[in-house]
CSV table of C-alpha atoms in Angstrom, one decimal:
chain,number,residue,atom,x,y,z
A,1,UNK,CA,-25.6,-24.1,47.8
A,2,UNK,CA,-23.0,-24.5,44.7
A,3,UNK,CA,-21.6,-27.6,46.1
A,4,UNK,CA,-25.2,-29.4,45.9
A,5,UNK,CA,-25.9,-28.0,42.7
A,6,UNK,CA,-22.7,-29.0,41.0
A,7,UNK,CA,-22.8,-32.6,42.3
A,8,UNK,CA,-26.9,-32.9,41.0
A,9,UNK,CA,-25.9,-31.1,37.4
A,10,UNK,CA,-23.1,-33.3,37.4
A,11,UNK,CA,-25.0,-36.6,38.2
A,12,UNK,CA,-27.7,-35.5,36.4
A,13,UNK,CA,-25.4,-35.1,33.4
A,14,UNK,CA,-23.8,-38.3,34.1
A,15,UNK,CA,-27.1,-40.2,34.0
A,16,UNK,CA,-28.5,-38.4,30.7
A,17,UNK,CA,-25.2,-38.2,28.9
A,18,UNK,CA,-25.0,-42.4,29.4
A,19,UNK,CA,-28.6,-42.3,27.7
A,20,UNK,CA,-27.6,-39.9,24.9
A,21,UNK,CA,-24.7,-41.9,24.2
A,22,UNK,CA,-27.2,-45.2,24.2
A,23,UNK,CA,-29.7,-43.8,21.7
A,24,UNK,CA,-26.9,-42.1,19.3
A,25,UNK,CA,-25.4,-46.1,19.6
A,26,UNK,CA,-28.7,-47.7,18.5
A,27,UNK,CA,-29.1,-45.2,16.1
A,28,UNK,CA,-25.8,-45.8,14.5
A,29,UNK,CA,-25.9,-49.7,14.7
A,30,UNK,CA,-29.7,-50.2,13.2
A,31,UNK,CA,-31.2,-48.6,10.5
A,32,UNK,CA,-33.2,-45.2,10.4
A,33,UNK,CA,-36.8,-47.0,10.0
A,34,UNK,CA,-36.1,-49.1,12.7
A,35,UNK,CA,-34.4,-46.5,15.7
A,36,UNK,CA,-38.3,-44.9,14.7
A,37,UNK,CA,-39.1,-48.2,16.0
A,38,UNK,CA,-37.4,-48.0,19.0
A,39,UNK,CA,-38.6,-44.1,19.8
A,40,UNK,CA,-42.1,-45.5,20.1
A,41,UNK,CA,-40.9,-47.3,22.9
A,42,UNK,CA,-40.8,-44.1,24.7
A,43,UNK,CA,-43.9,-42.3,23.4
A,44,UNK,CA,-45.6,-45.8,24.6
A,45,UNK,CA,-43.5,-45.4,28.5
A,46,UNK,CA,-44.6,-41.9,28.6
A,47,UNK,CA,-47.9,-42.6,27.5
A,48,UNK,CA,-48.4,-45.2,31.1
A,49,UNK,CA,-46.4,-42.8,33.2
A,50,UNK,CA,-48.7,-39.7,32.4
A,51,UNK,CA,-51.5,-41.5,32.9
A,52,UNK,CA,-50.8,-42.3,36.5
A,53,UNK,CA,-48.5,-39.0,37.3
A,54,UNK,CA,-49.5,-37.8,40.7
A,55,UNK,CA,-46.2,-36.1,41.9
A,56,UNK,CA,-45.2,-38.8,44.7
A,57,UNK,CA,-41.1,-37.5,44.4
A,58,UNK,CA,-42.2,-34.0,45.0
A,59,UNK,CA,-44.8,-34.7,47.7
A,60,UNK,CA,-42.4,-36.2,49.8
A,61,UNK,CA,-39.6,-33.4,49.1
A,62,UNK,CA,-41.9,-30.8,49.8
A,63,UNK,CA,-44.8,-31.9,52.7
A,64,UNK,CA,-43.2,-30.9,55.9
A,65,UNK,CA,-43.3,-34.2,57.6
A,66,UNK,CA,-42.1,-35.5,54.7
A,67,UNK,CA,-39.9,-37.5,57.3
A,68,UNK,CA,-42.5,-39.2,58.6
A,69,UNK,CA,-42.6,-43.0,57.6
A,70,UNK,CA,-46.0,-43.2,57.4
A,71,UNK,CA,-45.9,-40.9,55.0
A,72,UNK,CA,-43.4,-42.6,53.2
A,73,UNK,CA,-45.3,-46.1,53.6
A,74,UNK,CA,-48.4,-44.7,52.3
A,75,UNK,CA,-46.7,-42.9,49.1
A,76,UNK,CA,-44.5,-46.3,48.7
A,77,UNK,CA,-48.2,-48.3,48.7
A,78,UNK,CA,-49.7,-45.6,46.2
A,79,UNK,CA,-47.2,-45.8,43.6
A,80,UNK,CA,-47.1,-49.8,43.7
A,81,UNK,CA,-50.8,-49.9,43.0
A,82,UNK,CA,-50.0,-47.0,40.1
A,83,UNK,CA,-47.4,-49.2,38.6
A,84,UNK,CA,-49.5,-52.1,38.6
A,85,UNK,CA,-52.5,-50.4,36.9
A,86,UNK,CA,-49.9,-48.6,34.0
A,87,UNK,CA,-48.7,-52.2,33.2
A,88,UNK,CA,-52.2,-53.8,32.7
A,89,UNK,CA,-52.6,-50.2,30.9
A,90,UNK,CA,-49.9,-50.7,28.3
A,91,UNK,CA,-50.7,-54.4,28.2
A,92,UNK,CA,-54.0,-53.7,26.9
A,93,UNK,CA,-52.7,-50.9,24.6
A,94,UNK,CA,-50.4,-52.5,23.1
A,95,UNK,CA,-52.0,-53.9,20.1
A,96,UNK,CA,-54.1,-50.9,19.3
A,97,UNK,CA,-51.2,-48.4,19.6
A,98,UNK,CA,-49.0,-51.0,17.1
A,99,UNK,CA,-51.9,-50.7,14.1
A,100,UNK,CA,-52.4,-47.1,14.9
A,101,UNK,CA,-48.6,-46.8,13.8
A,102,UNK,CA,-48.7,-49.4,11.4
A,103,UNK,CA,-46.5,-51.4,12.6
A,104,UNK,CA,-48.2,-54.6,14.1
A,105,UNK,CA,-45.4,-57.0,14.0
A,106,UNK,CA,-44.3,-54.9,17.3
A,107,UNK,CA,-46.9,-55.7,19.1
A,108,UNK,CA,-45.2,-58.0,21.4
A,109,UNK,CA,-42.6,-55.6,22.2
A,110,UNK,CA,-44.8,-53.3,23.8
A,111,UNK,CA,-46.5,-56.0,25.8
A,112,UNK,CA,-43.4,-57.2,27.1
A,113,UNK,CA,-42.9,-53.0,28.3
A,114,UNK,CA,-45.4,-53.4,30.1
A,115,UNK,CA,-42.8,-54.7,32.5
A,116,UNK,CA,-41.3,-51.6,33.4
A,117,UNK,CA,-44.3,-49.5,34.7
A,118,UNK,CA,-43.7,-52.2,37.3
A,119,UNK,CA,-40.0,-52.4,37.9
A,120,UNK,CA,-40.2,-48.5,38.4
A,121,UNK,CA,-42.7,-48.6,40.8
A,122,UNK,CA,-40.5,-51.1,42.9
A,123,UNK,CA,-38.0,-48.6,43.6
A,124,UNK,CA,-37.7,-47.4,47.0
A,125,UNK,CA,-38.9,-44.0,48.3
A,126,UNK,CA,-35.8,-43.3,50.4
A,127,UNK,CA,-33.4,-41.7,46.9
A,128,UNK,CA,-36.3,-39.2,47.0
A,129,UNK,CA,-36.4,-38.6,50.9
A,130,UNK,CA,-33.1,-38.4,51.5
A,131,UNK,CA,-33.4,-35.1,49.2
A,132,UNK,CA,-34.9,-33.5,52.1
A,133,UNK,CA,-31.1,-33.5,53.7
A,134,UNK,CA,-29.3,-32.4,51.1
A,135,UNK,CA,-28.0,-35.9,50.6
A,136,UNK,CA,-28.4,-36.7,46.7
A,137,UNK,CA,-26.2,-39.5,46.0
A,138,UNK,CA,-28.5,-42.3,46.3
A,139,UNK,CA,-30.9,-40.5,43.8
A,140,UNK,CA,-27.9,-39.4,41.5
A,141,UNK,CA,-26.4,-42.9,41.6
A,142,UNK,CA,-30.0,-44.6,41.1
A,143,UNK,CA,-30.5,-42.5,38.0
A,144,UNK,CA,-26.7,-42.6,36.7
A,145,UNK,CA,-25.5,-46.6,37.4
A,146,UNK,CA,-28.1,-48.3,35.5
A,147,UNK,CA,-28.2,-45.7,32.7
A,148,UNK,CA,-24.7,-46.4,32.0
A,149,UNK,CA,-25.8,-50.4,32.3
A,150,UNK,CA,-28.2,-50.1,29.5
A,151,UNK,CA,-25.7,-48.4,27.5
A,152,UNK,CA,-23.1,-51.5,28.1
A,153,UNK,CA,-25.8,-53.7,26.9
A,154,UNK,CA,-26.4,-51.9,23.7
A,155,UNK,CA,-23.6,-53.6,21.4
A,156,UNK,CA,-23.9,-57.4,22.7
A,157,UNK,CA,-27.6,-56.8,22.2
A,158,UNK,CA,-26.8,-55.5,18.5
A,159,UNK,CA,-24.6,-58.9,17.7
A,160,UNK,CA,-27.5,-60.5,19.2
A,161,UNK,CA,-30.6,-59.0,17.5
A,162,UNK,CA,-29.2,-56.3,15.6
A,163,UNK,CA,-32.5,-54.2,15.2
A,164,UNK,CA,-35.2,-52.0,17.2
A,165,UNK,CA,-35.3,-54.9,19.6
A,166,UNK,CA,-32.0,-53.8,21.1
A,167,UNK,CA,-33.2,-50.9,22.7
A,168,UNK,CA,-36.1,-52.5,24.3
A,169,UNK,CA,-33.8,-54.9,26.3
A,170,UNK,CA,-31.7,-52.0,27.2
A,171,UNK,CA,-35.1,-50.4,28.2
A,172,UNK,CA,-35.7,-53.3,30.6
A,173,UNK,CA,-32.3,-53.7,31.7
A,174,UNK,CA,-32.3,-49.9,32.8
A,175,UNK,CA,-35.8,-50.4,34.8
A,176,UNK,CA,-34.3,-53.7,36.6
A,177,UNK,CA,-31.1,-52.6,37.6
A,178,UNK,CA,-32.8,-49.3,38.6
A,179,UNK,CA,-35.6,-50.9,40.7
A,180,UNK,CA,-32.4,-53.1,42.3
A,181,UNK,CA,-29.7,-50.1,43.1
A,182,UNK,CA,-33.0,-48.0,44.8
A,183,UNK,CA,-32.8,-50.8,47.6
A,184,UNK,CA,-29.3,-51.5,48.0
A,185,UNK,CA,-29.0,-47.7,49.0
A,186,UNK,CA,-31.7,-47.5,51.4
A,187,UNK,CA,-31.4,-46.4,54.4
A,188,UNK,CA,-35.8,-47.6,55.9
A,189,UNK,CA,-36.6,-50.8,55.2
A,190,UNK,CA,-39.5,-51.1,52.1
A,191,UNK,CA,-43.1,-51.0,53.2
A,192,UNK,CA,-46.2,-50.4,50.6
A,193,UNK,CA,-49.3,-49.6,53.0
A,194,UNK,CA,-52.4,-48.6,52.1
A,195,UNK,CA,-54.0,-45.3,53.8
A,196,UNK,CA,-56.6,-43.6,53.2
A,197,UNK,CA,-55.8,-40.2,54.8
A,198,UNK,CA,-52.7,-39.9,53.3
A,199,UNK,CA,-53.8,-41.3,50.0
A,200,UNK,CA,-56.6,-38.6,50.0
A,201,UNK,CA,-53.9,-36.1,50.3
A,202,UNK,CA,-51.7,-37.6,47.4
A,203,UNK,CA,-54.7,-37.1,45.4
A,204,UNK,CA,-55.7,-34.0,46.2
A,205,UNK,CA,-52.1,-32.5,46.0
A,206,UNK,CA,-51.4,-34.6,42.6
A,207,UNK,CA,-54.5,-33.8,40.2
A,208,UNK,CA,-52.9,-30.6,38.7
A,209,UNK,CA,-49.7,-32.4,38.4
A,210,UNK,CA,-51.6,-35.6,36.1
A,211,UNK,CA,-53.1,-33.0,34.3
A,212,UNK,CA,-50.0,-31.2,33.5
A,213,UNK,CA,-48.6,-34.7,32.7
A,214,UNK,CA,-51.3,-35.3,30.2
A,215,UNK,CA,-50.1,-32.0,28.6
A,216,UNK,CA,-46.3,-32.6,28.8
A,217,UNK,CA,-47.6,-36.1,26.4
A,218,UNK,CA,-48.9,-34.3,24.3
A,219,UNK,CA,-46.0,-31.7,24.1
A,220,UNK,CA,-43.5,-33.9,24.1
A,221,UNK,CA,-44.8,-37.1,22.3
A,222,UNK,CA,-47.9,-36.3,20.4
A,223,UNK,CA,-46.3,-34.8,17.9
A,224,UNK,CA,-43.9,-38.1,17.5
A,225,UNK,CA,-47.0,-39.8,17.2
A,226,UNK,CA,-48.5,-37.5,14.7
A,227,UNK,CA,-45.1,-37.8,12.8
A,228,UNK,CA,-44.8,-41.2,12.6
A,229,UNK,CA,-48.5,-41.7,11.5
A,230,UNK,CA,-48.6,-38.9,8.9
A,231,UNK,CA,-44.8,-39.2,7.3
A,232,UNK,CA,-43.8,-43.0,8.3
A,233,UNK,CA,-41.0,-44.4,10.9
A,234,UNK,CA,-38.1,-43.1,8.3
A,235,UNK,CA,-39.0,-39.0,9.2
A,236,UNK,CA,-39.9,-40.4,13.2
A,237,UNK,CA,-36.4,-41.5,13.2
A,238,UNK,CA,-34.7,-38.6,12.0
A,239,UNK,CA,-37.3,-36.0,14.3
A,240,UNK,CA,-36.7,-38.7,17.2
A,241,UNK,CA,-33.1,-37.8,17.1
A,242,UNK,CA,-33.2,-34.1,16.6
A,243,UNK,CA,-35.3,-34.3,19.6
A,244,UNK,CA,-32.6,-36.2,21.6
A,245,UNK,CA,-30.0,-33.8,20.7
A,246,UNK,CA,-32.3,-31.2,22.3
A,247,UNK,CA,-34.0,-32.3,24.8
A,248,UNK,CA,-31.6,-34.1,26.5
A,249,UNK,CA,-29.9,-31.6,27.5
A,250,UNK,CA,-32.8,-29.6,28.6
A,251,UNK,CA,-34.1,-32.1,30.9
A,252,UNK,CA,-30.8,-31.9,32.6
A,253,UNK,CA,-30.9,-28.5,33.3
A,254,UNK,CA,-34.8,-28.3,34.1
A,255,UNK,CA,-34.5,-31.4,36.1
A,256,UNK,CA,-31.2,-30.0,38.5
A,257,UNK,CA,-32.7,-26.7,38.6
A,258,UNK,CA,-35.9,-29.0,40.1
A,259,UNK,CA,-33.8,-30.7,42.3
A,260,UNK,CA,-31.6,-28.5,44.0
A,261,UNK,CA,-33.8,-25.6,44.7
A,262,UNK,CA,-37.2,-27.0,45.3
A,263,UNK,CA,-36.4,-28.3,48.6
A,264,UNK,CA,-34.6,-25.2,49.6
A,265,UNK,CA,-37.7,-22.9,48.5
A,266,UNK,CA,-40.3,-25.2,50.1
A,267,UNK,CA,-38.6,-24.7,53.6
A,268,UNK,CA,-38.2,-21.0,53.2
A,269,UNK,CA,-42.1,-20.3,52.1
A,270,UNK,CA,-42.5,-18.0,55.2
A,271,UNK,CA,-39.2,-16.2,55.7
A,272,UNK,CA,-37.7,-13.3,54.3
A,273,UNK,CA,-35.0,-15.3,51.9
A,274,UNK,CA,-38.1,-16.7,49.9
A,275,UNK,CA,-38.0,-14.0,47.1
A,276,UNK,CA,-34.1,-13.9,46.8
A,277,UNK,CA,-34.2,-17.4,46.4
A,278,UNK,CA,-37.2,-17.3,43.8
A,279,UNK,CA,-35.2,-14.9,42.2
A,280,UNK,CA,-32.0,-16.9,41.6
A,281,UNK,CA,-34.4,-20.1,40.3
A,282,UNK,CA,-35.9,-17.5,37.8
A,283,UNK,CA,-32.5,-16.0,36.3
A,284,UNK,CA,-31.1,-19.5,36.5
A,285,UNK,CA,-33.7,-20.6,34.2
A,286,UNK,CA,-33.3,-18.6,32.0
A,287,UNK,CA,-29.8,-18.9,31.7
A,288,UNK,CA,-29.6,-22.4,31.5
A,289,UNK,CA,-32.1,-22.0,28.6
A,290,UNK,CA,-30.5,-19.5,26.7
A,291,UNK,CA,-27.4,-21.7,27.0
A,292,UNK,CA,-29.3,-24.5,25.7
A,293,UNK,CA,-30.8,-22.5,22.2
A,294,UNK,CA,-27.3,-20.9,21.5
A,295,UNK,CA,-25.9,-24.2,21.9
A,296,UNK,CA,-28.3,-26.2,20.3
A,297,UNK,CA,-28.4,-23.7,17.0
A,298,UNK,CA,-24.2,-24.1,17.0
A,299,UNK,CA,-24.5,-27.9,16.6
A,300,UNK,CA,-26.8,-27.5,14.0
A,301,UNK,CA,-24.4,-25.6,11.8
A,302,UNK,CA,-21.6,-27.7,12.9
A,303,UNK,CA,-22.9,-31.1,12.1
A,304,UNK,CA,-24.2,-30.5,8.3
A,305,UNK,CA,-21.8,-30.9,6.6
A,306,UNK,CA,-21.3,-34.1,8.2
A,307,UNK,CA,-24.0,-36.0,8.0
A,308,UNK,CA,-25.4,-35.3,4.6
A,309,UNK,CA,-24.7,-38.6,2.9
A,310,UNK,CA,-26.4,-40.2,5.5
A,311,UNK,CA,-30.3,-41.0,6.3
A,312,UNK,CA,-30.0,-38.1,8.9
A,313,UNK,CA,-29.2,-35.8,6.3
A,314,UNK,CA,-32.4,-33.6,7.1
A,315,UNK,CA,-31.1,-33.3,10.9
A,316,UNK,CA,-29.4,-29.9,11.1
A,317,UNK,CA,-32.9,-27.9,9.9
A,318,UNK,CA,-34.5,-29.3,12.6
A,319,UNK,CA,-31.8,-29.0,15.4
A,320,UNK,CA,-31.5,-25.2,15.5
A,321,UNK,CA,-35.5,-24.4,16.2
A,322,UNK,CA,-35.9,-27.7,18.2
A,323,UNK,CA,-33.1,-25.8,20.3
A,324,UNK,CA,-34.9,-22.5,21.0
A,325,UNK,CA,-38.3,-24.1,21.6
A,326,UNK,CA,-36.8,-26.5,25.0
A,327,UNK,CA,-34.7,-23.3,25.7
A,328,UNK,CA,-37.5,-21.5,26.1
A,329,UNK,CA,-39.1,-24.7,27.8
A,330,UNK,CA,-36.1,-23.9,30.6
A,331,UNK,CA,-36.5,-20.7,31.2
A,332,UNK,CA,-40.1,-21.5,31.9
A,333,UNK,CA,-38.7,-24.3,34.5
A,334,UNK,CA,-37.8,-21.2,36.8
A,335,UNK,CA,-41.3,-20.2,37.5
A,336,UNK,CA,-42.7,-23.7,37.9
A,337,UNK,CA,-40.4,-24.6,40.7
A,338,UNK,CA,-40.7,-21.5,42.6
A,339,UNK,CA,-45.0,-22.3,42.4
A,340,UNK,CA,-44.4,-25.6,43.1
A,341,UNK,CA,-42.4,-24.8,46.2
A,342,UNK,CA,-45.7,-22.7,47.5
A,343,UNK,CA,-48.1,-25.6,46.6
A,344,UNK,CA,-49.3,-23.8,43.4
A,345,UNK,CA,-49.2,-27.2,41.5
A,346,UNK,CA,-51.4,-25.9,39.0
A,347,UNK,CA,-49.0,-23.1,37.2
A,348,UNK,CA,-47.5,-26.1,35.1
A,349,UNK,CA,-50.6,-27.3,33.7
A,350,UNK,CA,-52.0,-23.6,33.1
A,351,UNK,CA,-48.6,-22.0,31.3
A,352,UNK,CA,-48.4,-25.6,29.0
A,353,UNK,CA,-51.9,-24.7,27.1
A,354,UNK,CA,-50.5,-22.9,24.8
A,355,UNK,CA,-48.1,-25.3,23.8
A,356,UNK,CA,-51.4,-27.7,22.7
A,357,UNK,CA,-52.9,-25.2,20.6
A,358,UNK,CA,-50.0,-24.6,19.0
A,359,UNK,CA,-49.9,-28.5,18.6
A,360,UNK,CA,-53.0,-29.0,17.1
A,361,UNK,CA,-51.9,-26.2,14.6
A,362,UNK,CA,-49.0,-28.9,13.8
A,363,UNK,CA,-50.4,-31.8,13.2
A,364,UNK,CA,-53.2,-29.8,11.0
A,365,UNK,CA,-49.6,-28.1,9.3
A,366,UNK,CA,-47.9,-31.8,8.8
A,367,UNK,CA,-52.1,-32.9,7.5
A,368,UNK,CA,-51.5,-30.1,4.4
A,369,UNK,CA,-47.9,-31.1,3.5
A,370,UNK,CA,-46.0,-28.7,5.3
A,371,UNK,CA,-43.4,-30.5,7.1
A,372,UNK,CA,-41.5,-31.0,10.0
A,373,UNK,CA,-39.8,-27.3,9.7
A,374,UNK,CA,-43.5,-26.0,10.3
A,375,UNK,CA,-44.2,-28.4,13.1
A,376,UNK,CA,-41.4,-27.2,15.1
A,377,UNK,CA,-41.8,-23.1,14.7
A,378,UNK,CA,-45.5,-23.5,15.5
A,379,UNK,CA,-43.9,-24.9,19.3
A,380,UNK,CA,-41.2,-22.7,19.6
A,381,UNK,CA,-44.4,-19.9,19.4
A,382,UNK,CA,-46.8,-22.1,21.5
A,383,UNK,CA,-43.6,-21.8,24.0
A,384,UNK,CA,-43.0,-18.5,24.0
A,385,UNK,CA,-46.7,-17.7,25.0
A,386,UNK,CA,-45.9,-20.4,27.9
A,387,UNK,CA,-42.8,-18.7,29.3
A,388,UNK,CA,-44.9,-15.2,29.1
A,389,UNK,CA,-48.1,-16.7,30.9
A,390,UNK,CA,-46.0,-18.8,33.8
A,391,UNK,CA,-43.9,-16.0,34.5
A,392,UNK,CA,-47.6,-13.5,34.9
A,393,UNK,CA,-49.3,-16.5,37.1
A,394,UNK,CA,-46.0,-16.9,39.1
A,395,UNK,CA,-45.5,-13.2,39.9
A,396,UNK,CA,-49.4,-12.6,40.3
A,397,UNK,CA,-50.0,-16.0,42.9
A,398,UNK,CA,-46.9,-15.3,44.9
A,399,UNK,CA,-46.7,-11.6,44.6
A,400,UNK,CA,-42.6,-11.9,43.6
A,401,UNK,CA,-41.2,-8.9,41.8
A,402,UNK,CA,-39.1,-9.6,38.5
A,403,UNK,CA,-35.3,-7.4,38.6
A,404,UNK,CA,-34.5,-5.1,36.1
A,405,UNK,CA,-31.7,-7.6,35.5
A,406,UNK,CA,-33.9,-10.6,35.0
A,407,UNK,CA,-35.9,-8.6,32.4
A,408,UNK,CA,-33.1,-7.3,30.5
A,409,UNK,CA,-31.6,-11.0,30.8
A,410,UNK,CA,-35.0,-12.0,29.3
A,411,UNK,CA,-34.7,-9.4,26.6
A,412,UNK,CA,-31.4,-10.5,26.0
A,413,UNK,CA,-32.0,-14.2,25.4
A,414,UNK,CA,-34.9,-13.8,22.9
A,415,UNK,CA,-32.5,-11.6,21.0
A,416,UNK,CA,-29.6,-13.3,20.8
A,417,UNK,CA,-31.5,-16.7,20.0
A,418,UNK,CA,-33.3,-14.9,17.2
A,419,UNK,CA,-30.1,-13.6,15.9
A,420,UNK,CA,-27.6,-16.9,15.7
A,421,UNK,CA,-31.0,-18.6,13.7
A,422,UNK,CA,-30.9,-15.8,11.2
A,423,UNK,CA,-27.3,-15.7,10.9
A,424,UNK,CA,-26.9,-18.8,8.5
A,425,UNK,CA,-29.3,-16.8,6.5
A,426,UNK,CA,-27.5,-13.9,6.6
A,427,UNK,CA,-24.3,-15.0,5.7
A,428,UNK,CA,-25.6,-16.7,3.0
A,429,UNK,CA,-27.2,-13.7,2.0
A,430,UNK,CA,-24.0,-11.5,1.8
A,431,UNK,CA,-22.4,-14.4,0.0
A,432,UNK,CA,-24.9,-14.6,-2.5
A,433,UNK,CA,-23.9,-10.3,-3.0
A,434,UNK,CA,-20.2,-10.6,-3.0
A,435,UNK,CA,-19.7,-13.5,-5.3
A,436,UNK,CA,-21.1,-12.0,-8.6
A,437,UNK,CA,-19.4,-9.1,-7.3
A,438,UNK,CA,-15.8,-11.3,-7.0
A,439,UNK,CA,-16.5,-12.6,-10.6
A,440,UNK,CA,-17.1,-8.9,-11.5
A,441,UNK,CA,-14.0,-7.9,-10.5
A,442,UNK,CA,-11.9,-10.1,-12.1
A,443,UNK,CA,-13.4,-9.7,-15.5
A,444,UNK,CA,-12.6,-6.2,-15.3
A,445,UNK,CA,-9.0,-6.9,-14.0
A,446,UNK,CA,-8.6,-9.2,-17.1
A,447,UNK,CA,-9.7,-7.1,-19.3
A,448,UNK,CA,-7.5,-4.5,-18.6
């Protein structure tokens, strides 16, 4: 099972790393005002995807005859008819969402996105079947090659236009090439159909997966929204890339974890393996995520001193507590895969409700004046109480049994996040003691 994992972190890696590189490249070759721009391209993409979210990838990785090409046809039929829908969606949107932000000169742009709703739903079904077999390439090299496309396209596109308008070609240029690859490495030939038994099924097994995608918006870009309404597209483009820096990476790991376990736990549901496999999903999680915090709080301290003549001065506040709150978000990744594997496709939705009250305390927090800082801590606590209730519905619906390792592993991770954030403080702290104290010293030495 290492071998499979390695080669999906590494793609996975691969295809998010080329992304990361892209946005960091906008953001360097166009002004801070205008890469706030180009991250509403993103809360507007997300905005169409979670509207039509119905877990097609997953379905077919976990039914049991997810083999069957019916199947295959039917899901292939259901996601042309959702892509169609999410570009007339965005279409319409478009004008609306560009005054709500204030910036209606844009409005064109996100019309012409309406394109890639529609280019995504063209892809072909067999990079997520093939999954089934163990045999990821396709997927990895559908998600990796045209990433690292769009980042090719990203200076030629800056000589050309030289402002928010290059990351919207390299938006469509990912979608096309993307939509393109999925076919060239197909093994069936592409058929949409439209069934009504096994579209009934697609409904009935994706409800609690829409609704958790209308709560992942909200986590994820409703508070970019809020941002950008309340403080302007200069603070969205500094939070947009504090949030690149950590999320990133957390997708990665949330997204492998996802990937190489969930078929493996779906066809081991009724056999004695089930719970030790649960169990290395759960510690996984949870190390990947305290990886991620530590990490993500280093890079904060590292890059200060850096960028502080620059518009992304106020970046290394933001990174460290940005870190802990997707850490946490990974360790909760465990918990969801493991119900997902069972059918539970509801956990997600339950254990993210937290996370909106805590957003609605937010955007009231960012109403009074209190800034980003207050924004972010307010998620890391609305996480927390995630992580605590999807680990209770996980081990309550399945009747799984958490190690004393995996709780000392837990205890460890909460303590050693909250200790690297409080050691800036600290050091500060002792240096603001033993400097007096120096100057002290050698005023009595002189004297003497």
């Amino acid at each position: 099972m290492l071998r499979p994992a390695l080669l999906i972190l590494s793609g996975n890696a691969a295809a998010s790393g080329f992304l990361f590189v892209r946005n960091l490249a906008v953001a360097a070759l166009v002004p801070v005002a205008d890469y706030g721009i180009a991250a509403t391209f993103a809360l507007a993409m997300a905005a169409v995807e979670m509207a039509s979210s119905f877990g097609l990838q997953q379905q077919i990785v976990q039914a049991r005859d997810g083999d069957d090409p019916r199947l295959q046809d039917a899901l292939t039929g259901f996601q042309l008819l959702r892509g169609v829908l999410s570009a007339i969606a965005l279409f319409a949107l478009a004008g609306p969402l560009a005054m709500f932000l204030g910036i209606p000169e844009v409005t064109w742009a996100y019309r012409v996105l309406a394109l890639v709703p529609l280019l995504n739903a063209l892809q072909h079904f067999d990079i997520h079947r093939l999954n089934r077999n163990a045999r990821f390439g396709p997927l990895i090299a559908v998600n990796a090659v045209p990433a690292m496309l769009s980042l090719a396209v990203v200076w030629p596109l800056a000589i050309w236009v030289g402002d928010w308008r290059v990351m919207l070609g390299a938006i469509l240029f990912q979608a096309a090439t993307g939509a393109i690859l999925s076919h060239l490495v197909a093994e069936r030939p592409w058929r949409a159909a439209v069934d009504r038994v096994f579209w009934s099924r697609t409904l009935r097994f994706g409800w609690p997966i829409l609704l958790n995608a209308v709560i992942l918006f909200l986590v994820f870009q409703a508070d970019k929204l809020a941002v950008g309404r309340i403080l302007g597209m200069t603070s969205l483009g500094v939070f947009a890339m504090a949030i690149t820096l950590t999320l990133t990476p957390s997708l990665v790991a949330a997204k492998t974890i996802q990937t190489a376990l969930l078929p493996r736990l779906s066809g081991m549901v009724d056999t004695s393996g089930f719970a030790g496999l649960a169990g290395v999903a759960l510690t996984a999680s949870m190390v990947a995520g305290l990886a991620l915090a530590c990490a993500g709080i280093l890079l904060g301290w590292t890059i200060a001193p850096w960028i502080t003549a620059t518009g992304y001065a106020a970046l290394p506040q933001l990174i460290g507590p940005l870190a802990v709150m997707q850490g946490i978000r990974i360790a909760k990744s465990g918990s969801t895969v493991v119900a997902l594997s069972v059918g539970l496709t509801g956990n997600a939705a339950l254990s993210n409700l937290p996370r909106i009250a805590a957003l609605v305390a937010g955007v009231a927090a960012l109403y009074q004046g209190y800034g980003l800082p207050a924004l972010i801590w307010l998620g890391v606590a609305g996480e927390t109480a995630g992580f605590v209730l999807s680990t209770a519905l996980v081990t309550y619906r399945t009747g799984l049994r958490w190690s004393a390792d995996q709780i000392a592993l837990g205890a460890f991770g909460i303590v050693s996040a909250a200790a690297a954030l409080v050691m800036p403080f600290l050091l500060l702290a002792a240096l603001a003691a033993l400097v007096p104290l120096l100057f002290e010293l050698r005023s009595a030495r002189q004297t003497t």
